[in-house]
PDB file of C-alpha atoms in Angstrom:
ATOM      1  CA  MET A1157     -15.087  22.939  21.923  1.00  0.00           C
ATOM      2  CA  THR A1158     -13.321  25.163  19.404  1.00  0.00           C
ATOM      3  CA  PRO A1159     -14.397  24.631  15.786  1.00  0.00           C
ATOM      4  CA  SER A1160     -11.761  23.439  13.370  1.00  0.00           C
ATOM      5  CA  PRO A1161     -10.365  26.074  11.040  1.00  0.00           C
ATOM      6  CA  PRO A1162     -11.694  25.923   7.498  1.00  0.00           C
ATOM      7  CA  GLN A1163      -9.749  23.594   5.233  1.00  0.00           C
ATOM      8  CA  PRO A1164      -8.183  24.924   2.023  1.00  0.00           C
ATOM      9  CA  SER A1165     -10.144  24.059  -1.092  1.00  0.00           C
ATOM     10  CA  ASP A1166      -7.052  23.055  -3.085  1.00  0.00           C
ATOM     11  CA  GLY A1167      -6.933  19.595  -1.533  1.00  0.00           C
ATOM     12  CA  THR A1168      -4.323  20.364   1.076  1.00  0.00           C
ATOM     13  CA  ARG A1169      -4.954  19.713   4.738  1.00  0.00           C
ATOM     14  CA  GLY A1170      -2.937  21.660   7.245  1.00  0.00           C
ATOM     15  CA  GLY A1171      -0.210  22.126   4.645  1.00  0.00           C
ATOM     16  CA  THR A1172       0.040  18.375   3.947  1.00  0.00           C
ATOM     17  CA  ARG A1173      -0.877  17.131   0.497  1.00  0.00           C
ATOM     18  CA  GLY A1174      -2.097  13.698  -0.450  1.00  0.00           C
ATOM     19  CA  ASP A1175      -4.628  12.832   2.255  1.00  0.00           C
ATOM     20  CA  LEU A1176      -6.619  10.201   0.350  1.00  0.00           C
ATOM     21  CA  PHE A1177      -9.272  10.294   3.073  1.00  0.00           C
ATOM     22  CA  ASP A1178     -10.064  13.935   2.292  1.00  0.00           C
ATOM     23  CA  PRO A1179     -12.515  14.229  -0.637  1.00  0.00           C
ATOM     24  CA  ARG A1180     -10.651  17.382  -1.694  1.00  0.00           C
ATOM     25  CA  CYS A1181      -7.316  15.587  -1.983  1.00  0.00           C
ATOM     26  CA  PRO A1182      -5.942  16.039  -5.528  1.00  0.00           C
ATOM     27  CA  THR A1183      -4.936  12.381  -5.758  1.00  0.00           C
ATOM     28  CA  ARG A1184      -8.356  11.168  -4.648  1.00  0.00           C
ATOM     29  CA  ARG A1185     -10.097  13.552  -7.037  1.00  0.00           C
ATOM     30  CA  LEU A1186      -7.918  12.301  -9.893  1.00  0.00           C
ATOM     31  CA  LEU A1187      -8.504   8.637  -9.021  1.00  0.00           C
ATOM     32  CA  ASP A1188     -12.254   9.316  -8.927  1.00  0.00           C
ATOM     33  CA  ARG A1189     -11.973  10.497 -12.524  1.00  0.00           C
ATOM     34  CA  ILE A1190      -9.451   8.101 -14.043  1.00  0.00           C
ATOM     35  CA  GLY A1191     -10.075   5.033 -11.911  1.00  0.00           C
ATOM     36  CA  THR A1192     -12.348   3.343 -14.451  1.00  0.00           C
ATOM     37  CA  LYS A1193     -11.313   0.827 -17.054  1.00  0.00           C
ATOM     38  CA  TRP A1194     -13.112   2.818 -19.755  1.00  0.00           C
ATOM     39  CA  MET A1195     -11.166   5.994 -19.012  1.00  0.00           C
ATOM     40  CA  SER A1196      -7.816   4.202 -19.119  1.00  0.00           C
ATOM     41  CA  MET A1197      -8.783   2.382 -22.329  1.00  0.00           C
ATOM     42  CA  ALA A1198      -9.895   5.642 -23.955  1.00  0.00           C
ATOM     43  CA  VAL A1199      -6.599   7.305 -23.006  1.00  0.00           C
ATOM     44  CA  LYS A1200      -4.653   4.360 -24.467  1.00  0.00           C
ATOM     45  CA  VAL A1201      -6.578   4.337 -27.763  1.00  0.00           C
ATOM     46  CA  LEU A1202      -6.391   8.113 -28.143  1.00  0.00           C
ATOM     47  CA  ALA A1203      -2.697   8.198 -27.166  1.00  0.00           C
ATOM     48  CA  GLU A1204      -1.886   5.569 -29.802  1.00  0.00           C
ATOM     49  CA  ALA A1205      -3.619   7.739 -32.406  1.00  0.00           C
ATOM     50  CA  SER A1206      -2.113  11.012 -31.201  1.00  0.00           C
ATOM     51  CA  PRO A1207      -1.903  13.586 -32.643  1.00  0.00           C
ATOM     52  CA  GLU A1208      -4.635  12.351 -34.973  1.00  0.00           C
ATOM     53  CA  GLU A1209      -8.325  12.375 -34.082  1.00  0.00           C
ATOM     54  CA  VAL A1210     -10.424   9.254 -33.577  1.00  0.00           C
ATOM     55  CA  ARG A1211     -14.098   8.998 -34.447  1.00  0.00           C
ATOM     56  CA  PHE A1212     -16.536   7.899 -31.757  1.00  0.00           C
ATOM     57  CA  ALA A1213     -17.434   4.704 -33.640  1.00  0.00           C
ATOM     58  CA  GLU A1214     -13.752   3.764 -33.994  1.00  0.00           C
ATOM     59  CA  LEU A1215     -13.177   4.341 -30.277  1.00  0.00           C
ATOM     60  CA  GLN A1216     -16.107   2.061 -29.504  1.00  0.00           C
ATOM     61  CA  ARG A1217     -14.766  -0.625 -31.864  1.00  0.00           C
ATOM     62  CA  ARG A1218     -11.337  -0.473 -30.218  1.00  0.00           C
ATOM     63  CA  MET A1219     -12.759  -0.712 -26.685  1.00  0.00           C
ATOM     64  CA  PRO A1220     -14.458  -4.130 -26.533  1.00  0.00           C
ATOM     65  CA  GLY A1221     -17.378  -4.279 -24.146  1.00  0.00           C
ATOM     66  CA  VAL A1222     -18.009  -0.552 -23.790  1.00  0.00           C
ATOM     67  CA  SER A1223     -21.583   0.498 -24.479  1.00  0.00           C
ATOM     68  CA  GLN A1224     -22.351   3.583 -26.538  1.00  0.00           C
ATOM     69  CA  LYS A1225     -23.781   5.275 -23.427  1.00  0.00           C
ATOM     70  CA  MET A1226     -20.780   4.440 -21.216  1.00  0.00           C
ATOM     71  CA  LEU A1227     -18.320   5.638 -23.852  1.00  0.00           C
ATOM     72  CA  SER A1228     -20.321   8.827 -24.295  1.00  0.00           C
ATOM     73  CA  VAL A1229     -20.367   9.486 -20.530  1.00  0.00           C
ATOM     74  CA  THR A1230     -16.635   8.742 -20.287  1.00  0.00           C
ATOM     75  CA  LEU A1231     -15.760  11.078 -23.155  1.00  0.00           C
ATOM     76  CA  GLN A1232     -18.006  13.832 -21.787  1.00  0.00           C
ATOM     77  CA  GLY A1233     -16.181  13.669 -18.473  1.00  0.00           C
ATOM     78  CA  MET A1234     -12.792  13.643 -20.165  1.00  0.00           C
ATOM     79  CA  THR A1235     -13.796  16.651 -22.265  1.00  0.00           C
ATOM     80  CA  ARG A1236     -15.108  18.503 -19.206  1.00  0.00           C
ATOM     81  CA  ASP A1237     -11.826  17.769 -17.374  1.00  0.00           C
ATOM     82  CA  GLY A1238      -9.774  19.152 -20.257  1.00  0.00           C
ATOM     83  CA  LEU A1239      -8.262  15.771 -21.155  1.00  0.00           C
ATOM     84  CA  VAL A1240      -9.944  15.443 -24.544  1.00  0.00           C
ATOM     85  CA  ASP A1241     -10.854  17.807 -27.372  1.00  0.00           C
ATOM     86  CA  ARG A1242     -14.112  17.057 -29.178  1.00  0.00           C
ATOM     87  CA  ARG A1243     -14.897  18.149 -32.723  1.00  0.00           C
ATOM     88  CA  VAL A1244     -18.247  17.691 -34.461  1.00  0.00           C
ATOM     89  CA  GLU A1245     -18.339  17.613 -38.239  1.00  0.00           C
ATOM     90  CA  PRO A1246     -21.778  18.722 -39.423  1.00  0.00           C
ATOM     91  CA  SER A1247     -23.186  15.905 -41.490  1.00  0.00           C
ATOM     92  CA  VAL A1248     -26.103  13.505 -41.283  1.00  0.00           C
ATOM     93  CA  PRO A1249     -25.443  11.783 -38.988  1.00  0.00           C
ATOM     94  CA  PRO A1250     -22.888  14.113 -37.415  1.00  0.00           C
ATOM     95  CA  ARG A1251     -19.322  12.820 -37.257  1.00  0.00           C
ATOM     96  CA  VAL A1252     -17.749  13.293 -33.848  1.00  0.00           C
ATOM     97  CA  TYR A1253     -13.983  13.197 -33.404  1.00  0.00           C
ATOM     98  CA  TYR A1254     -11.839  13.077 -30.263  1.00  0.00           C
ATOM     99  CA  ARG A1255      -8.174  13.651 -29.517  1.00  0.00           C
ATOM    100  CA  LEU A1256      -6.195  13.924 -26.315  1.00  0.00           C
ATOM    101  CA  THR A1257      -5.148  17.355 -25.182  1.00  0.00           C
ATOM    102  CA  PRO A1258      -1.563  17.744 -23.969  1.00  0.00           C
ATOM    103  CA  LEU A1259      -2.953  17.296 -20.431  1.00  0.00           C
ATOM    104  CA  GLY A1260      -4.707  14.077 -21.443  1.00  0.00           C
ATOM    105  CA  LEU A1261      -1.630  12.815 -23.259  1.00  0.00           C
ATOM    106  CA  SER A1262       0.391  13.338 -20.075  1.00  0.00           C
ATOM    107  CA  LEU A1263      -1.765  10.614 -18.439  1.00  0.00           C
ATOM    108  CA  GLU A1264      -0.517   7.931 -20.830  1.00  0.00           C
ATOM    109  CA  VAL A1265       2.799   7.372 -19.041  1.00  0.00           C
ATOM    110  CA  PRO A1266       1.383   6.828 -15.535  1.00  0.00           C
ATOM    111  CA  LEU A1267      -1.457   4.682 -16.909  1.00  0.00           C
ATOM    112  CA  ALA A1268       1.070   2.632 -18.911  1.00  0.00           C
ATOM    113  CA  MET A1269       2.938   2.030 -15.649  1.00  0.00           C
ATOM    114  CA  VAL A1270      -0.270   0.712 -14.051  1.00  0.00           C
ATOM    115  CA  ARG A1271      -0.831  -1.570 -17.067  1.00  0.00           C
ATOM    116  CA  ALA A1272       2.757  -2.832 -16.801  1.00  0.00           C
ATOM    117  CA  TRP A1273       2.272  -3.524 -13.080  1.00  0.00           C
ATOM    118  CA  ALA A1274      -0.916  -5.448 -13.851  1.00  0.00           C
ATOM    119  CA  GLU A1275       0.792  -7.526 -16.532  1.00  0.00           C
ATOM    120  CA  GLU A1276       3.610  -8.362 -14.118  1.00  0.00           C
ATOM    121  CA  HIS A1277       1.560  -9.034 -10.985  1.00  0.00           C
ATOM    122  CA  MET A1278      -2.018 -10.049 -11.848  1.00  0.00           C
ATOM    123  CA  ALA A1279      -1.090 -13.736 -11.970  1.00  0.00           C
ATOM    124  CA  GLU A1280       0.002 -13.416  -8.332  1.00  0.00           C
ATOM    125  CA  VAL A1281      -3.226 -11.617  -7.464  1.00  0.00           C
ATOM    126  CA  ASP A1282      -5.239 -14.320  -9.231  1.00  0.00           C
ATOM    127  CA  ARG A1283      -3.353 -17.066  -7.332  1.00  0.00           C
ATOM    128  CA  ALA A1284      -4.027 -15.305  -4.021  1.00  0.00           C
ATOM    129  CA  ASN A1285      -7.713 -15.096  -4.908  1.00  0.00           C
ATOM    130  CA  ALA A1286      -7.802 -18.792  -5.786  1.00  0.00           C
ATOM    131  CA  ARG A1287      -6.133 -19.679  -2.453  1.00  0.00           C
ATOM    132  CA  SER A1288      -8.658 -17.506  -0.642  1.00  0.00           C
ATOM    133  CA  ARG A1289     -11.558 -19.260  -2.367  1.00  0.00           C
ATOM    134  CA  GLU A1290     -10.062 -22.675  -1.545  1.00  0.00           C
ATOM    135  CA  LEU A1291      -9.690 -21.717   2.116  1.00  0.00           C
ATOM    136  CA  ALA A1292     -13.253 -20.418   2.197  1.00  0.00           C
ATOM    137  CA  ASP A1293     -14.537 -23.628   0.580  1.00  0.00           C
ATOM    138  CA  ASP A1294     -12.643 -25.725   3.148  1.00  0.00           C
ATOM    139  CA  ALA A1295     -14.090 -23.771   6.079  1.00  0.00           C
TER     140      ALA A1295
END
């Protein structure tokens, strides 16, 4: 059996892009990063404030339900990915500010489209779930 040729590391497979089953696929890698509710909420809050900065505590206040740890982890990932700039003002305690980079700001439009889809279709999804539960209860 002849071994398969090495796959390109840029997420393409045999010249075809967008193979969600390939862990190197750019779309899959992006969805792994932005596919959380906290990431999309952070982008929304920071986009609304853009180009101004938002303090960590204000972000947490505007994202109901997010823990300090989860917000911190989310913002660290966004900073590492180049989506967010972080600035620390030396004080006691230190004041930490965040703002979207141009790359991060470019995510607002596609995420807004997902929010719009949810607002339009989640009632249908909820009805389908209710029907499924009813059918399961009847079985």
